[in-house]
Amino acid sequence: GAGVSQSPRYKVAKRGQDVALRCDPISGHVSLFWYQQALGQGPEFLTYFQNEAQLDKSGLPSDRFFAERPEGSVSTLKIQRTQQEDSAVYLCASQGNAGELFFGEGSRLTVL
Amino acid sequence: EDQVTQSPEALRLQEGESSSLNCSYTVSGLRGLFWYRQDPGKGPEFLFTLYSAGEEKEKERLKATLTKKESFLHITAPKPEDSATYLCAVDQGGKLIFGQGTELSVKP
């Protein structure tokens, strides 16, 4: 596709469940980023990859959050034992040649 | 620590009423300042990148400018379809650090 694709668009989880969010970046983009956006706030950095290498995971809030990009294209953000404070929109972006990020529509996670 | 602060948090304009949004930043060695537009339920959409003080970029009714401490997004004669949240971000070693955004509402 022409843009960044994320799935699912909406996910409702019970507290304690594990969730997996998928990101399909723009074809050919080497760098891929994950951000978390709370309501009324700007996106906050979680982690990023260059090809399959995870170069920075300093923004992951706890060891319950895990991201992977095993073949350097599709990426998955996994959240284990979800908590209510994990409720947010999770945005994926791939990076263009001038450093600009192209975002997907996001995955809205609600933890009950 | 690098910081990005946007003001105002919300701005209501009448159609045709020009105004400016502010983005103040503190960063050691600016590598790029980015403006994005975000519509409700959507991901941010890239607008501009500015790299050095004095640089300006324009797109339709929007013009972005940059100084050593801040950036302005000027909106000339806005229309209702310009209503959105506008985000600015700075490049911090390859990752973007965002401000909290300015929610713009333009009434007909």
CSV table of C-alpha atoms in Angstrom, one decimal:
chain,number,residue,atom,x,y,z
A,1,GLY,CA,0.0,0.0,0.0
A,2,ALA,CA,0.9,3.7,-0.3
A,3,GLY,CA,0.9,4.5,3.4
A,4,VAL,CA,1.6,3.1,6.8
A,5,SER,CA,-1.0,0.5,7.8
A,6,GLN,CA,-1.9,-0.5,11.4
A,7,SER,CA,-4.1,-3.2,12.8
A,8,PRO,CA,-6.3,-3.5,14.6
A,9,ARG,CA,-7.7,0.0,14.6
A,10,TYR,CA,-9.5,-0.6,17.8
A,11,LYS,CA,-8.8,-3.1,20.6
A,12,VAL,CA,-10.6,-3.7,23.8
A,13,ALA,CA,-8.8,-5.8,26.4
A,14,LYS,CA,-9.5,-6.9,29.9
A,15,ARG,CA,-6.9,-6.0,32.4
A,16,GLY,CA,-4.2,-8.7,32.5
A,17,GLN,CA,-4.7,-9.8,28.9
A,18,ASP,CA,-1.8,-9.7,26.4
A,19,VAL,CA,-2.3,-7.6,23.2
A,20,ALA,CA,-0.3,-7.4,19.9
A,21,LEU,CA,-0.5,-4.4,17.6
A,22,ARG,CA,0.8,-4.7,14.0
A,23,CYS,CA,2.4,-2.1,11.8
A,24,ASP,CA,3.1,-2.4,8.0
A,25,PRO,CA,5.4,0.5,7.0
A,26,ILE,CA,5.8,2.2,3.7
A,27,SER,CA,7.7,-0.1,1.3
A,28,GLY,CA,11.4,0.6,1.3
A,29,HIS,CA,11.5,2.7,4.5
A,30,VAL,CA,14.3,1.6,6.7
A,31,SER,CA,13.4,3.2,9.9
A,32,LEU,CA,10.2,2.5,11.9
A,33,PHE,CA,9.0,4.2,15.0
A,34,TRP,CA,6.3,3.5,17.7
A,35,TYR,CA,4.7,6.3,19.6
A,36,GLN,CA,2.0,6.3,22.3
A,37,GLN,CA,-0.5,9.1,22.4
A,38,ALA,CA,-2.8,9.8,25.3
A,39,LEU,CA,-6.0,11.8,24.9
A,40,GLY,CA,-5.2,15.5,24.4
A,41,GLN,CA,-1.5,15.0,24.4
A,42,GLY,CA,1.2,14.9,21.7
A,43,PRO,CA,2.7,11.5,20.7
A,44,GLU,CA,5.4,10.1,23.0
A,45,PHE,CA,8.3,8.1,21.7
A,46,LEU,CA,8.4,4.4,22.6
A,47,THR,CA,11.0,2.7,20.4
A,48,TYR,CA,12.5,2.6,16.9
A,49,PHE,CA,14.1,0.2,14.5
A,50,GLN,CA,16.5,0.5,11.7
A,51,ASN,CA,15.8,-2.5,9.5
A,52,GLU,CA,15.5,-5.4,12.0
A,53,ALA,CA,17.7,-3.7,14.7
A,54,GLN,CA,16.0,-2.1,17.6
A,55,LEU,CA,18.3,1.0,18.1
A,56,ASP,CA,16.4,2.8,20.9
A,57,LYS,CA,13.8,1.4,23.3
A,58,SER,CA,14.3,4.1,26.0
A,59,GLY,CA,10.6,5.2,25.8
A,60,LEU,CA,9.1,1.8,26.6
A,61,PRO,CA,7.2,2.4,29.9
A,62,SER,CA,7.9,-1.0,31.4
A,63,ASP,CA,9.2,-4.5,30.7
A,64,ARG,CA,5.6,-5.4,29.8
A,65,PHE,CA,6.1,-3.7,26.5
A,66,PHE,CA,8.0,-5.4,23.8
A,67,ALA,CA,8.5,-4.6,20.1
A,68,GLU,CA,10.0,-6.6,17.2
A,69,ARG,CA,10.7,-6.3,13.5
A,70,PRO,CA,12.2,-9.6,12.7
A,71,GLU,CA,12.5,-9.2,8.9
A,72,GLY,CA,13.0,-5.5,8.7
A,73,SER,CA,9.6,-4.7,7.4
A,74,VAL,CA,6.4,-5.5,9.5
A,75,SER,CA,6.7,-4.6,13.2
A,76,THR,CA,4.7,-5.8,16.2
A,77,LEU,CA,4.2,-4.0,19.5
A,78,LYS,CA,3.3,-6.4,22.2
A,79,ILE,CA,1.9,-5.5,25.6
A,80,GLN,CA,1.8,-8.2,28.3
A,81,ARG,CA,-0.6,-8.2,31.3
A,82,THR,CA,-2.3,-5.0,30.2
A,83,GLN,CA,-3.1,-2.3,32.8
A,84,GLN,CA,-5.7,0.5,32.6
A,85,GLU,CA,-2.9,3.1,32.2
A,86,ASP,CA,-1.9,1.4,29.0
A,87,SER,CA,-5.1,2.7,27.4
A,88,ALA,CA,-4.0,5.0,24.6
A,89,VAL,CA,-3.6,5.3,20.8
A,90,TYR,CA,-0.4,3.6,19.6
A,91,LEU,CA,1.0,5.1,16.5
A,92,CYS,CA,3.5,3.6,14.1
A,93,ALA,CA,5.5,5.7,11.6
A,94,SER,CA,8.1,5.1,9.0
A,95,GLN,CA,10.7,7.6,8.1
A,96,GLY,CA,11.2,9.4,4.8
A,97,ASN,CA,14.5,10.5,3.3
A,98,ALA,CA,14.4,14.0,4.8
A,99,GLY,CA,13.7,12.7,8.3
A,100,GLU,CA,10.0,13.3,8.3
A,101,LEU,CA,7.8,10.6,9.8
A,102,PHE,CA,4.8,9.2,8.0
A,103,PHE,CA,2.2,7.9,10.5
A,104,GLY,CA,-0.4,5.3,10.3
A,105,GLU,CA,-3.9,5.9,11.6
A,106,GLY,CA,-3.1,4.3,14.9
A,107,SER,CA,-4.4,1.5,17.1
A,108,ARG,CA,-6.7,2.6,19.9
A,109,LEU,CA,-6.3,0.4,22.9
A,110,THR,CA,-8.9,0.4,25.7
A,111,VAL,CA,-8.1,-1.7,28.8
A,112,LEU,CA,-11.1,-2.4,31.0
B,1,GLU,CA,16.7,18.0,28.6
B,2,ASP,CA,15.1,18.7,25.2
B,3,GLN,CA,11.7,20.3,25.5
B,4,VAL,CA,8.9,21.4,23.1
B,5,THR,CA,6.1,23.7,24.3
B,6,GLN,CA,3.2,24.8,22.2
B,7,SER,CA,0.8,27.7,22.8
B,8,PRO,CA,-2.0,28.3,23.0
B,9,GLU,CA,-3.4,24.9,23.9
B,10,ALA,CA,-6.6,25.8,22.0
B,11,LEU,CA,-7.5,28.5,19.6
B,12,ARG,CA,-10.9,29.5,18.2
B,13,LEU,CA,-11.0,31.7,15.1
B,14,GLN,CA,-13.7,33.0,12.8
B,15,GLU,CA,-13.3,32.1,9.2
B,16,GLY,CA,-10.9,34.6,7.6
B,17,GLU,CA,-9.4,35.6,10.9
B,18,SER,CA,-5.6,35.2,10.6
B,19,SER,CA,-3.5,34.1,13.6
B,20,SER,CA,-0.3,32.3,14.6
B,21,LEU,CA,0.5,29.2,16.7
B,22,ASN,CA,3.7,29.1,18.7
B,23,CYS,CA,6.2,26.3,19.3
B,24,SER,CA,9.1,27.0,21.7
B,25,TYR,CA,11.9,24.6,22.0
B,26,THR,CA,15.1,23.9,23.9
B,27,VAL,CA,17.4,21.4,22.2
B,28,SER,CA,21.1,21.1,22.0
B,29,GLY,CA,21.9,21.4,18.3
B,30,LEU,CA,18.7,21.6,16.2
B,31,ARG,CA,18.6,19.0,13.5
B,32,GLY,CA,15.1,19.8,12.3
B,33,LEU,CA,11.8,21.2,13.5
B,34,PHE,CA,8.7,19.5,12.1
B,35,TRP,CA,5.1,20.6,11.9
B,36,TYR,CA,2.2,18.1,11.7
B,37,ARG,CA,-1.6,18.3,11.4
B,38,GLN,CA,-3.7,15.8,13.2
B,39,ASP,CA,-7.4,15.3,12.6
B,40,PRO,CA,-9.6,13.5,15.2
B,41,GLY,CA,-9.1,9.7,15.0
B,42,LYS,CA,-6.2,10.0,12.5
B,43,GLY,CA,-2.5,9.8,12.6
B,44,PRO,CA,-0.4,13.0,12.3
B,45,GLU,CA,0.1,14.3,8.8
B,46,PHE,CA,3.4,15.8,7.8
B,47,LEU,CA,3.4,19.5,6.9
B,48,PHE,CA,6.8,21.1,7.0
B,49,THR,CA,10.4,20.7,8.1
B,50,LEU,CA,12.6,23.6,9.0
B,51,TYR,CA,16.3,23.3,9.6
B,52,SER,CA,17.8,26.7,10.4
B,53,ALA,CA,16.9,30.1,11.8
B,54,GLY,CA,15.3,32.4,9.2
B,55,GLU,CA,14.0,29.6,7.1
B,56,GLU,CA,10.3,29.8,6.0
B,57,LYS,CA,8.0,27.3,4.2
B,58,GLU,CA,4.5,27.8,2.9
B,59,LYS,CA,1.7,25.6,1.9
B,60,GLU,CA,-1.7,27.0,0.9
B,61,ARG,CA,-2.8,29.1,3.9
B,62,LEU,CA,0.0,28.0,6.2
B,63,LYS,CA,3.4,29.4,6.6
B,64,ALA,CA,6.0,28.1,9.1
B,65,THR,CA,8.9,30.2,10.3
B,66,LEU,CA,11.9,29.4,12.5
B,67,THR,CA,14.1,31.4,15.0
B,68,LYS,CA,16.7,30.1,17.3
B,69,LYS,CA,14.2,29.6,20.1
B,70,GLU,CA,10.8,29.1,18.5
B,71,SER,CA,8.8,28.4,15.5
B,72,PHE,CA,5.5,30.0,14.3
B,73,LEU,CA,2.8,28.5,12.2
B,74,HIS,CA,0.9,31.4,10.6
B,75,ILE,CA,-2.5,30.7,9.3
B,76,THR,CA,-3.8,33.3,6.8
B,77,ALA,CA,-7.6,33.7,6.2
B,78,PRO,CA,-8.4,30.2,7.7
B,79,LYS,CA,-11.3,28.1,6.6
B,80,PRO,CA,-13.3,25.6,8.6
B,81,GLU,CA,-11.4,22.7,7.0
B,82,ASP,CA,-8.2,24.0,8.7
B,83,SER,CA,-9.7,22.9,12.0
B,84,ALA,CA,-7.4,20.3,13.5
B,85,THR,CA,-4.7,19.8,16.1
B,86,TYR,CA,-1.3,21.2,15.0
B,87,LEU,CA,1.8,19.5,16.5
B,88,CYS,CA,5.4,20.5,16.3
B,89,ALA,CA,8.3,18.3,17.0
B,90,VAL,CA,12.1,18.5,17.2
B,91,ASP,CA,14.6,15.9,16.1
B,92,GLN,CA,16.5,14.5,19.1
B,93,GLY,CA,19.1,12.3,17.7
B,94,GLY,CA,16.9,10.6,15.1
B,95,LYS,CA,13.7,10.5,17.0
B,96,LEU,CA,11.0,13.2,17.1
B,97,ILE,CA,10.0,14.8,20.4
B,98,PHE,CA,6.5,16.3,20.2
B,99,GLY,CA,4.8,19.2,21.9
B,100,GLN,CA,1.3,18.7,23.3
B,101,GLY,CA,-0.3,20.4,20.3
B,102,THR,CA,-2.6,23.4,19.6
B,103,GLU,CA,-6.2,22.5,18.9
B,104,LEU,CA,-7.5,24.9,16.2
B,105,SER,CA,-11.2,25.5,15.6
B,106,VAL,CA,-12.3,27.7,12.7
B,107,LYS,CA,-16.0,28.7,12.7
B,108,PRO,CA,-17.8,29.7,9.5
